[in-house]
mmCIF file with all atom_site columns, C-alpha atoms in Angstrom:
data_model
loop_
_atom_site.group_PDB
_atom_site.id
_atom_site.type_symbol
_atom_site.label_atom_id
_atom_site.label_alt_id
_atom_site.label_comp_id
_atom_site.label_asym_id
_atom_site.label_entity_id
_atom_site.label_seq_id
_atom_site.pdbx_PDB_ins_code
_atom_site.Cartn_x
_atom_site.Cartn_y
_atom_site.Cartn_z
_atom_site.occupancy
_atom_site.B_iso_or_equiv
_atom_site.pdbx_formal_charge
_atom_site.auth_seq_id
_atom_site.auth_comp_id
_atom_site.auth_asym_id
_atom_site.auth_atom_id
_atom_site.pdbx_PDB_model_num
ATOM 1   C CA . UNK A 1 1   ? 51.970  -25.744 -11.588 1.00 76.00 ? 1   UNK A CA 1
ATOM 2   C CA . UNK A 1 2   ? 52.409  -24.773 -15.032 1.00 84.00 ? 2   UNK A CA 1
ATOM 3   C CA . UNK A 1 3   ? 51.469  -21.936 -17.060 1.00 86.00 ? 3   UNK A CA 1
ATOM 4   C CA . UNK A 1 4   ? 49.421  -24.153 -19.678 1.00 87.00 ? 4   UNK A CA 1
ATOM 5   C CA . UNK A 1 5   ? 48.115  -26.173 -16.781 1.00 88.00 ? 5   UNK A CA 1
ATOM 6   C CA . UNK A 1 6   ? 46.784  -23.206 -15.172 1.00 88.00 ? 6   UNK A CA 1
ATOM 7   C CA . UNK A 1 7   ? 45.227  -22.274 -17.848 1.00 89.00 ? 7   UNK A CA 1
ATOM 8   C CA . UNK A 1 8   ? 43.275  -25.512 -18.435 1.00 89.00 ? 8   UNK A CA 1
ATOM 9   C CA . UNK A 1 9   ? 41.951  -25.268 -15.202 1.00 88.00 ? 9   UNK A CA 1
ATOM 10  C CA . UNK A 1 10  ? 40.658  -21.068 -15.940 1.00 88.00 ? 10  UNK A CA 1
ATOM 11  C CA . UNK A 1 11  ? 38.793  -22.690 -18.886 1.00 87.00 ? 11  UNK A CA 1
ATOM 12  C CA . UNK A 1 12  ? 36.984  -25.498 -17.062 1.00 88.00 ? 12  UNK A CA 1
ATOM 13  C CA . UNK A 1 13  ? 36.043  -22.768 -14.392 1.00 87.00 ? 13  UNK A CA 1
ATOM 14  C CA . UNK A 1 14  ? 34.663  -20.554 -17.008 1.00 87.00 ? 14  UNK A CA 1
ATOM 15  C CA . UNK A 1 15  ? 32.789  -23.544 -18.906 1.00 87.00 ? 15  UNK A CA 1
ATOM 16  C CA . UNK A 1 16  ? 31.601  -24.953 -15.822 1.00 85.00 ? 16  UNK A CA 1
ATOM 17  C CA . UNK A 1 17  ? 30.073  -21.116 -14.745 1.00 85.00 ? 17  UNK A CA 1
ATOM 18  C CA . UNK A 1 18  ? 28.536  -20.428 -18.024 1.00 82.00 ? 18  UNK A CA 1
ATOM 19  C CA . UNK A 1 19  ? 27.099  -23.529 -18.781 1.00 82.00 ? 19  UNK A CA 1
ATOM 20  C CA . UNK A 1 20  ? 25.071  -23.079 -14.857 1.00 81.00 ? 20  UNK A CA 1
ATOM 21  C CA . UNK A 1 21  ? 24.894  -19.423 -16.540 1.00 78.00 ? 21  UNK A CA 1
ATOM 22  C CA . UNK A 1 22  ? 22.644  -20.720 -19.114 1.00 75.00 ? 22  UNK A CA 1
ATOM 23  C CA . UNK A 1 23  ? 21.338  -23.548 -17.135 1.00 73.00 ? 23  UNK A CA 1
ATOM 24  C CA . UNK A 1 24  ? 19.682  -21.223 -15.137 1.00 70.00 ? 24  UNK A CA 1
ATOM 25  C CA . UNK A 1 25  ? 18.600  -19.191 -18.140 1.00 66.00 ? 25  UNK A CA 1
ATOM 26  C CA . UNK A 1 26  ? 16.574  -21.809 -19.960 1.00 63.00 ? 26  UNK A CA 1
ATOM 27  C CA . UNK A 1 27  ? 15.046  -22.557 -16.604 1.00 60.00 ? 27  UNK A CA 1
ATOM 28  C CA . UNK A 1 28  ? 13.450  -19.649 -15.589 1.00 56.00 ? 28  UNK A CA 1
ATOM 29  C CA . UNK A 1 29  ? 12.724  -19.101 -19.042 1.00 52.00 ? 29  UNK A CA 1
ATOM 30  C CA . UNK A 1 30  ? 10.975  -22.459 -18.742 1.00 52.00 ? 30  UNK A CA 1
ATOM 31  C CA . UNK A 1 31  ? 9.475   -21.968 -15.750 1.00 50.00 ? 31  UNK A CA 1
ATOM 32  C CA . UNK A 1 32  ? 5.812   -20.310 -15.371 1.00 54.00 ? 32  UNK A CA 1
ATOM 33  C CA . UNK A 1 33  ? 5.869   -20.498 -11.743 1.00 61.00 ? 33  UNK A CA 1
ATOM 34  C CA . UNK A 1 34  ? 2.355   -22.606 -11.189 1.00 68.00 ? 34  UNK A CA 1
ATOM 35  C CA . UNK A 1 35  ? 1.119   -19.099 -13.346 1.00 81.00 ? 35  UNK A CA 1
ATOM 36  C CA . UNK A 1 36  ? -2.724  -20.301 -13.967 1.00 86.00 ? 36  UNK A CA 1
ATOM 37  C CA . UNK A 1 37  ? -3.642  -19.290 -17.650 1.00 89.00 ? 37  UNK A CA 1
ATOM 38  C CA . UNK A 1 38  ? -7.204  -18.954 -19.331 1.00 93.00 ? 38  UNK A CA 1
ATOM 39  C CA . UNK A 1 39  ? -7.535  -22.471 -20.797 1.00 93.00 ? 39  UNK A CA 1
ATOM 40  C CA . UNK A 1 40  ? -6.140  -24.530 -17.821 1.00 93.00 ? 40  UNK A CA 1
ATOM 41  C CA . UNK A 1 41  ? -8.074  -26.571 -16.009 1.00 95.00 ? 41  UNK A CA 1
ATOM 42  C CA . UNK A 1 42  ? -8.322  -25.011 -12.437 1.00 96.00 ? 42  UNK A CA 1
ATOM 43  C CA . UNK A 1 43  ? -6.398  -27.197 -9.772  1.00 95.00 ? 43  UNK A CA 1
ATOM 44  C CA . UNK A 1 44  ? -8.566  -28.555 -6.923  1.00 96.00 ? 44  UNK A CA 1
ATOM 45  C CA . UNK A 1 45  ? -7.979  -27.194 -3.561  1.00 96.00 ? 45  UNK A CA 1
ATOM 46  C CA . UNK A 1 46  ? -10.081 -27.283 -0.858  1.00 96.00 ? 46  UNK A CA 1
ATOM 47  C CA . UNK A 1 47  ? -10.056 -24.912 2.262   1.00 96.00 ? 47  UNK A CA 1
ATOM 48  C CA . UNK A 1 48  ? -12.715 -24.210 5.463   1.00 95.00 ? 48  UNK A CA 1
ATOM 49  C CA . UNK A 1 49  ? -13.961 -20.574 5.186   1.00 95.00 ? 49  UNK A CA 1
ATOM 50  C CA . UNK A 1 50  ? -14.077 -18.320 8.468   1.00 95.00 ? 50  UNK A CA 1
ATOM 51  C CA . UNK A 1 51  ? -17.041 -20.021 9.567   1.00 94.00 ? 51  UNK A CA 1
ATOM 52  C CA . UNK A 1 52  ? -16.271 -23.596 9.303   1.00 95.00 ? 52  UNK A CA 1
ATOM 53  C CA . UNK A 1 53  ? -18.201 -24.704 6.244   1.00 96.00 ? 53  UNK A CA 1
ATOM 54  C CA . UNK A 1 54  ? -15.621 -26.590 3.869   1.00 97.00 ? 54  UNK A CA 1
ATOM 55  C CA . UNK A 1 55  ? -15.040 -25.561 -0.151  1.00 97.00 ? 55  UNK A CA 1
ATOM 56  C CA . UNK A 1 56  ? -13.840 -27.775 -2.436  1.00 97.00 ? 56  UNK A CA 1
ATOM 57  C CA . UNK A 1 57  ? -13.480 -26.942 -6.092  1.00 97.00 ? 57  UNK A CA 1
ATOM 58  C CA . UNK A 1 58  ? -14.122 -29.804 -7.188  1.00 96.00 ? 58  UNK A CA 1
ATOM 59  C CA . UNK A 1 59  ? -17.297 -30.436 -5.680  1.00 96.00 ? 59  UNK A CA 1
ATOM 60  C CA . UNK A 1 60  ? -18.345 -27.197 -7.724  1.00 95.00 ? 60  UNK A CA 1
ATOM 61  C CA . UNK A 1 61  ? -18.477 -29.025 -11.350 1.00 91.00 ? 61  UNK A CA 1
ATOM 62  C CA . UNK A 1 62  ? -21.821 -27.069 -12.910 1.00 94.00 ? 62  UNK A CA 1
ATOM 63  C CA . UNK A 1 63  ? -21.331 -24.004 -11.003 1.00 95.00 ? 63  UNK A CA 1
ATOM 64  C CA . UNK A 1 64  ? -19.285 -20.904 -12.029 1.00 97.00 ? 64  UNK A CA 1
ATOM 65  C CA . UNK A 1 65  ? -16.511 -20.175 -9.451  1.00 98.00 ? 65  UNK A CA 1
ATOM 66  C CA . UNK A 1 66  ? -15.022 -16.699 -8.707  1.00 98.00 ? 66  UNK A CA 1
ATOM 67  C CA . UNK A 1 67  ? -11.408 -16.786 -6.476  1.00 98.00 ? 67  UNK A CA 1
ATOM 68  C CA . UNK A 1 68  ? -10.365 -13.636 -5.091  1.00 98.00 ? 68  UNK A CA 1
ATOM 69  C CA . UNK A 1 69  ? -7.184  -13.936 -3.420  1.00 98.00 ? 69  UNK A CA 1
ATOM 70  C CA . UNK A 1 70  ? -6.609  -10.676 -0.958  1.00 98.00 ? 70  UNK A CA 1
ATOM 71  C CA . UNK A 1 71  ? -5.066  -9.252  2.124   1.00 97.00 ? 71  UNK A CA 1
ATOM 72  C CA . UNK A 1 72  ? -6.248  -6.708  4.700   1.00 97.00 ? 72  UNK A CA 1
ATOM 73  C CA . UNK A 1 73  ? -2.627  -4.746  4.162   1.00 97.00 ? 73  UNK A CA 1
ATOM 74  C CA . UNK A 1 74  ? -3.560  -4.459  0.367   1.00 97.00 ? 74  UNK A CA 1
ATOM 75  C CA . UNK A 1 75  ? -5.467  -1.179  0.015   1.00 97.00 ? 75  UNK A CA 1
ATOM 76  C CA . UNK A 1 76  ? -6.515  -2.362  -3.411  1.00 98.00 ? 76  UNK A CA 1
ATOM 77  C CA . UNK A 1 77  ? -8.163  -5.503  -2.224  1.00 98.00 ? 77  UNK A CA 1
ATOM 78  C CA . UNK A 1 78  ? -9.841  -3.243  0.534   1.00 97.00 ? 78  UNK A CA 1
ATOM 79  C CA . UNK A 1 79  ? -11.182 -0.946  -2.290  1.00 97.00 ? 79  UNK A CA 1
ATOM 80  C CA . UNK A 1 80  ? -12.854 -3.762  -4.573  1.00 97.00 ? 80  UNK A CA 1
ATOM 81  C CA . UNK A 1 81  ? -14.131 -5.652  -1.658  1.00 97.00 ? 81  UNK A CA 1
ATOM 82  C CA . UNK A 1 82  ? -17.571 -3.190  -1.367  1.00 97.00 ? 82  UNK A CA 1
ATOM 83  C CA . UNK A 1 83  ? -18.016 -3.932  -5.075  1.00 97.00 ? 83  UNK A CA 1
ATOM 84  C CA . UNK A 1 84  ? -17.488 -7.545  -4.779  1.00 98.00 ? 84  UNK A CA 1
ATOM 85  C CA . UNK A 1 85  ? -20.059 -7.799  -1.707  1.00 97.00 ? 85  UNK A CA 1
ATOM 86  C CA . UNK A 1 86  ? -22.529 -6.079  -4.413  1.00 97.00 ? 86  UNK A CA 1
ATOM 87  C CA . UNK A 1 87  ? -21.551 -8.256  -7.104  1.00 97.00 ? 87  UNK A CA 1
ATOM 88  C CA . UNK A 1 88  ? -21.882 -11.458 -4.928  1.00 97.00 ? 88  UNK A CA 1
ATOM 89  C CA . UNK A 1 89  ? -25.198 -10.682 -3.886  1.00 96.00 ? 89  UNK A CA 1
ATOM 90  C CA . UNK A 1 90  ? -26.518 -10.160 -7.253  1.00 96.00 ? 90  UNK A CA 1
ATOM 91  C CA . UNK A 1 91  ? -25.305 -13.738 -8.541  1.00 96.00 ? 91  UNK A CA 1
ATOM 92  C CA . UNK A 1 92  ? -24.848 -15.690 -5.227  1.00 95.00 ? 92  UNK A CA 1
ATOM 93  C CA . UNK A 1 93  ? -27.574 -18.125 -7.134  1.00 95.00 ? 93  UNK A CA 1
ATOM 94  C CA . UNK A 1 94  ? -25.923 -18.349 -10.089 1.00 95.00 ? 94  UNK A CA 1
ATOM 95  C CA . UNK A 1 95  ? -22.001 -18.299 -8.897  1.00 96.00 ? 95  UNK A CA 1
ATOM 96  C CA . UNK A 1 96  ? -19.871 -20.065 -6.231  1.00 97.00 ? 96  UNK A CA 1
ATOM 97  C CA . UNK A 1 97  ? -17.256 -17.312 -4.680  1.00 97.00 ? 97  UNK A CA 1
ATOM 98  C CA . UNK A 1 98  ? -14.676 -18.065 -2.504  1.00 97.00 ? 98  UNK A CA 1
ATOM 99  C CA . UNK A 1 99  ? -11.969 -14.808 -1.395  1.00 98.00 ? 99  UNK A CA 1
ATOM 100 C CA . UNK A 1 100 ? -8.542  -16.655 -0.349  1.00 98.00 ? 100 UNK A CA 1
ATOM 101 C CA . UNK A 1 101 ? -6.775  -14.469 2.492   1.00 98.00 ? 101 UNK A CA 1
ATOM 102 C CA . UNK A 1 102 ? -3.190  -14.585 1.718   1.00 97.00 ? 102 UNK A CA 1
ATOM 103 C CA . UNK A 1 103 ? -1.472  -16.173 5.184   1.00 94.00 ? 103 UNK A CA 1
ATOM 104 C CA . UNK A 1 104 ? -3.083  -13.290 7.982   1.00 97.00 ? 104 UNK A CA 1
ATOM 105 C CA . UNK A 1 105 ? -4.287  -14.324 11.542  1.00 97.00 ? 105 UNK A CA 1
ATOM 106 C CA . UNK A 1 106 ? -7.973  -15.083 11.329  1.00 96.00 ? 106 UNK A CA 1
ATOM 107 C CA . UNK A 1 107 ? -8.256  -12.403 13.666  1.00 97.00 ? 107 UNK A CA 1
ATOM 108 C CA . UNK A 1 108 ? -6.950  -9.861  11.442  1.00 97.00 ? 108 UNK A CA 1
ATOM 109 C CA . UNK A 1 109 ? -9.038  -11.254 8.573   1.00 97.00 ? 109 UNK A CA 1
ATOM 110 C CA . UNK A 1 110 ? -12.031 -11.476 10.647  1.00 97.00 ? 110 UNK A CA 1
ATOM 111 C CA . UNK A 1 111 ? -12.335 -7.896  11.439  1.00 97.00 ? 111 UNK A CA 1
ATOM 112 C CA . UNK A 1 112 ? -11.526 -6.745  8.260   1.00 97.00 ? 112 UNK A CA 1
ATOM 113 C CA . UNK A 1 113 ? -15.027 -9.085  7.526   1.00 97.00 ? 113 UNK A CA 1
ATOM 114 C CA . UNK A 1 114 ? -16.748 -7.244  10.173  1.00 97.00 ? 114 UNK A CA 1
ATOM 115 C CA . UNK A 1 115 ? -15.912 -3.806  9.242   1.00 97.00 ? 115 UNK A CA 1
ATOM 116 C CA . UNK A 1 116 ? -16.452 -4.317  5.839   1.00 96.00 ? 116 UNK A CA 1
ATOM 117 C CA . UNK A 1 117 ? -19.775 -6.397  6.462   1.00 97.00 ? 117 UNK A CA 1
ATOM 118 C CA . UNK A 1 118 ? -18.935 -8.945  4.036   1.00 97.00 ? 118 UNK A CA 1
ATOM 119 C CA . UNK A 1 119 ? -21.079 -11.929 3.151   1.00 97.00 ? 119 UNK A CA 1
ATOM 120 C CA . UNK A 1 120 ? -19.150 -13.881 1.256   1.00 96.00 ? 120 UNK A CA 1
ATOM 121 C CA . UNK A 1 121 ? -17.477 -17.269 1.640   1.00 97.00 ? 121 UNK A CA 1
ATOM 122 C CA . UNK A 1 122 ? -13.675 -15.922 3.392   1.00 97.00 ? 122 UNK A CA 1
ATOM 123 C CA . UNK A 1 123 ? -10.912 -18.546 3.902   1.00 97.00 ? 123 UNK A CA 1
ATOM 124 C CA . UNK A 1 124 ? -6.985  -18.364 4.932   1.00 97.00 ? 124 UNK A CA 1
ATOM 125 C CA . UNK A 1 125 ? -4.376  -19.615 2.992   1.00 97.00 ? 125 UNK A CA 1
ATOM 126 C CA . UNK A 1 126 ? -2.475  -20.003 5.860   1.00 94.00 ? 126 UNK A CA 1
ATOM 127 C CA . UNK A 1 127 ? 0.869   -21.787 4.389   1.00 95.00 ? 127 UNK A CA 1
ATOM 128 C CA . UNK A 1 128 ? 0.166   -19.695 0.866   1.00 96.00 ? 128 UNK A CA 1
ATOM 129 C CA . UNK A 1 129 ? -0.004  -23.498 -0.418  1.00 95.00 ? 129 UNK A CA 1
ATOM 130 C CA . UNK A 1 130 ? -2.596  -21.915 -2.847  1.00 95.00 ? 130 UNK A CA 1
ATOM 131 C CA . UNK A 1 131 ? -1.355  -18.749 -3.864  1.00 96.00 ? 131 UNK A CA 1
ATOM 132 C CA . UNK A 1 132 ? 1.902   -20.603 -5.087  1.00 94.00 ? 132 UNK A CA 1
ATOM 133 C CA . UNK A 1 133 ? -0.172  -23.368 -6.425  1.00 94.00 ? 133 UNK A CA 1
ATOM 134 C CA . UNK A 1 134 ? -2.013  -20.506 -8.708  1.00 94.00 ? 134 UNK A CA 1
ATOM 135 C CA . UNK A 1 135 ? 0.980   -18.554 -9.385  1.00 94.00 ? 135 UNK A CA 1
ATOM 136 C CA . UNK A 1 136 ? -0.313  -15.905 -7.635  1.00 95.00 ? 136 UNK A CA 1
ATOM 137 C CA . UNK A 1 137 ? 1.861   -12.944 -7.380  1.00 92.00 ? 137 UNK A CA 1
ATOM 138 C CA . UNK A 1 138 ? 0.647   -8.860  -6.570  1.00 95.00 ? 138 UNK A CA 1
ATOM 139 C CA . UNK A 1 139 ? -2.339  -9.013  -5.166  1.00 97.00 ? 139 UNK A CA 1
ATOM 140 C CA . UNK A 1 140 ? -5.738  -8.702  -5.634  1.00 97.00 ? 140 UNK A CA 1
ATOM 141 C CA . UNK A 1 141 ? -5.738  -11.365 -8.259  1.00 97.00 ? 141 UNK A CA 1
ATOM 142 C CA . UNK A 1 142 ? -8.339  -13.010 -9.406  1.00 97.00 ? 142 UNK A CA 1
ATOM 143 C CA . UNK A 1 143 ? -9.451  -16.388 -10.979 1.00 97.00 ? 143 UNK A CA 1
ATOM 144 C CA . UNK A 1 144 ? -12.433 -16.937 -12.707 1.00 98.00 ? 144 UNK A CA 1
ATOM 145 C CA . UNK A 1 145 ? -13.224 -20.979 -13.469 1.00 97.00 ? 145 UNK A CA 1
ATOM 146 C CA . UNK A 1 146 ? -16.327 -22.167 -15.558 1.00 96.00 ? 146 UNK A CA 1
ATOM 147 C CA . UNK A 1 147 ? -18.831 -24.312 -14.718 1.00 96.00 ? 147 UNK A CA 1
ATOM 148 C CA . UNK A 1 148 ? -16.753 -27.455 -16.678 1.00 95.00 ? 148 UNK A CA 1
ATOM 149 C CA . UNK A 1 149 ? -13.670 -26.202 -14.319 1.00 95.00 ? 149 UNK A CA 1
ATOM 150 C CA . UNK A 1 150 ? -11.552 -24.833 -16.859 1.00 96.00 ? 150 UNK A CA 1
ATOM 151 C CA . UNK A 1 151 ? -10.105 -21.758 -16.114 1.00 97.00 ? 151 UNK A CA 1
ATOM 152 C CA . UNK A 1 152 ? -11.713 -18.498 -18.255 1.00 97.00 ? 152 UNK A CA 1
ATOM 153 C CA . UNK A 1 153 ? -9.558  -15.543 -16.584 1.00 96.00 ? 153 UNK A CA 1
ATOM 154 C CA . UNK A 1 154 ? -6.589  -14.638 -14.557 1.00 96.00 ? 154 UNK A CA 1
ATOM 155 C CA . UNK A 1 155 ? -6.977  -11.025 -13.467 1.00 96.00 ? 155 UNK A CA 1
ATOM 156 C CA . UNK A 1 156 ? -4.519  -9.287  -11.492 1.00 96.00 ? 156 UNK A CA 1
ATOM 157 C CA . UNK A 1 157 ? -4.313  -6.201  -9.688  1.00 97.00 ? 157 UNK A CA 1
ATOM 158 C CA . UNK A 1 158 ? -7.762  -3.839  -8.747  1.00 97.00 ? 158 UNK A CA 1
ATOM 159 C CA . UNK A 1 159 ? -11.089 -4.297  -10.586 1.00 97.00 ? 159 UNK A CA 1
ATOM 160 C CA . UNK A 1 160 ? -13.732 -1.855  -10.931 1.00 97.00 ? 160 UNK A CA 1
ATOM 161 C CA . UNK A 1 161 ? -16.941 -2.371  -10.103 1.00 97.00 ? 161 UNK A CA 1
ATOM 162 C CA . UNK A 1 162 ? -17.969 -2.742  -13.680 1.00 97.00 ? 162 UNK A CA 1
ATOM 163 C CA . UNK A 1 163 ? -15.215 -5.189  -14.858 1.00 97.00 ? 163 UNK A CA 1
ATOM 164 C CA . UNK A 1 164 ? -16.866 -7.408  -11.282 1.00 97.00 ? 164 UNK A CA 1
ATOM 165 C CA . UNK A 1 165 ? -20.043 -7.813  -12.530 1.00 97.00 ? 165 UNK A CA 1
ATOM 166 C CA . UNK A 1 166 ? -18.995 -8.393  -15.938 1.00 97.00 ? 166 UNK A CA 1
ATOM 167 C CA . UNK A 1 167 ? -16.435 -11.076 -14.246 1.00 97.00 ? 167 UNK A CA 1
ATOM 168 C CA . UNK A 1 168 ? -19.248 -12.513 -12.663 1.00 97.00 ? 168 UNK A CA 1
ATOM 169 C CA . UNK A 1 169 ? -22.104 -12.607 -15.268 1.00 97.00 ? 169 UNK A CA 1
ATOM 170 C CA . UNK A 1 170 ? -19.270 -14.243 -17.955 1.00 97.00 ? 170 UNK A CA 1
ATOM 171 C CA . UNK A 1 171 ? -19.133 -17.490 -15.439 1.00 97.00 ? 171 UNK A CA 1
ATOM 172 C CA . UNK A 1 172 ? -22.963 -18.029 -14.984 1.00 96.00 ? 172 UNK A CA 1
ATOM 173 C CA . UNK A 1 173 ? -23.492 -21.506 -16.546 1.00 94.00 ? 173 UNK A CA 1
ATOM 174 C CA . UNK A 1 174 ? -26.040 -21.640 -19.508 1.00 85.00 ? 174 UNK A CA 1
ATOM 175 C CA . UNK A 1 175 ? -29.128 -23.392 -18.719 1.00 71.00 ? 175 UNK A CA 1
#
């Protein structure tokens, strides 16, 4: 092979690399992962909670709707979870609530329920179908939605017991 013909074939290597180089740039630059942003209207899901009732999102059109998406491994989900029972039970009228368990046996997740004597509506993303559908990434997270199912907040990491009820009293629907 010649030199010069060599050489020809270096340069359509390189080109063909950097041009998947930037490919690949653009992309993820492009990309916001199914990221849920305040303004977006909240993708329906539905799930069964823990004991077999059935939430759909979009049945909830009036209501406010607070998503909590947790795990029993994540100590900062297990630390919010007393203040959330408190909040919940201040606006259960007012708000629909529904904590998503990221993929855990509903064993697991069940006695984490029991220990922690929590009311509210628990299901299992078992496939974490949702979480990706959300964009959910560290957990806690949390998604508020208004009662005209446009999304209000994304909230990640812990929240204080303050910042809960003031989550919760910002999606009560006016009257």
């Amino acid at each position: 092979m010649s030199k010069k013909k060599r050489s020809w074939i270096r340069f359509a290597i390189l080109m063909v690399i950097a041009v998947a180089v930037v490919y690949t740039f653009i992309a993820n630059a492009q990309s916001d992962n199914g990221l849920v942003r305040k303004g977006d209207m909240a993708k329906n899901f539905a799930v069964t909670n823990l004991v077999n009732d059935r939430f759909v999102l979009a049945e909830q059109e009036g209501k406010g709707v607070f998503i909590n998406f947790w795990g029993t491994f994540c100590e900062p989900c297990e630390r919010e979870m007393p203040h959330i029972e408190s909040a919940y039970s201040d606006y259960e009228d007012q708000v629909e609530m529904i904590a998503i368990n990221v993929d855990e046996a509903p064993l697991t997740v069940q006695s984490f329920v029991d220990r922690h004597d929590l009311s509210f509506p628990i299901a299992i993303d078992k496939r974490r179908e949702l979480t990706r559908a959300y964009g959910v990434g560290p957990l806690p997270a949390t998604i508020l939605v208004d009662e005209h199912g446009q999304v209000q907040r994304y909230h990640e990491g812990e929240m204080t017991e303050a910042q809960i009820h003031e989550f919760f009293q910002s999606i009560v629907p006016d009257t």
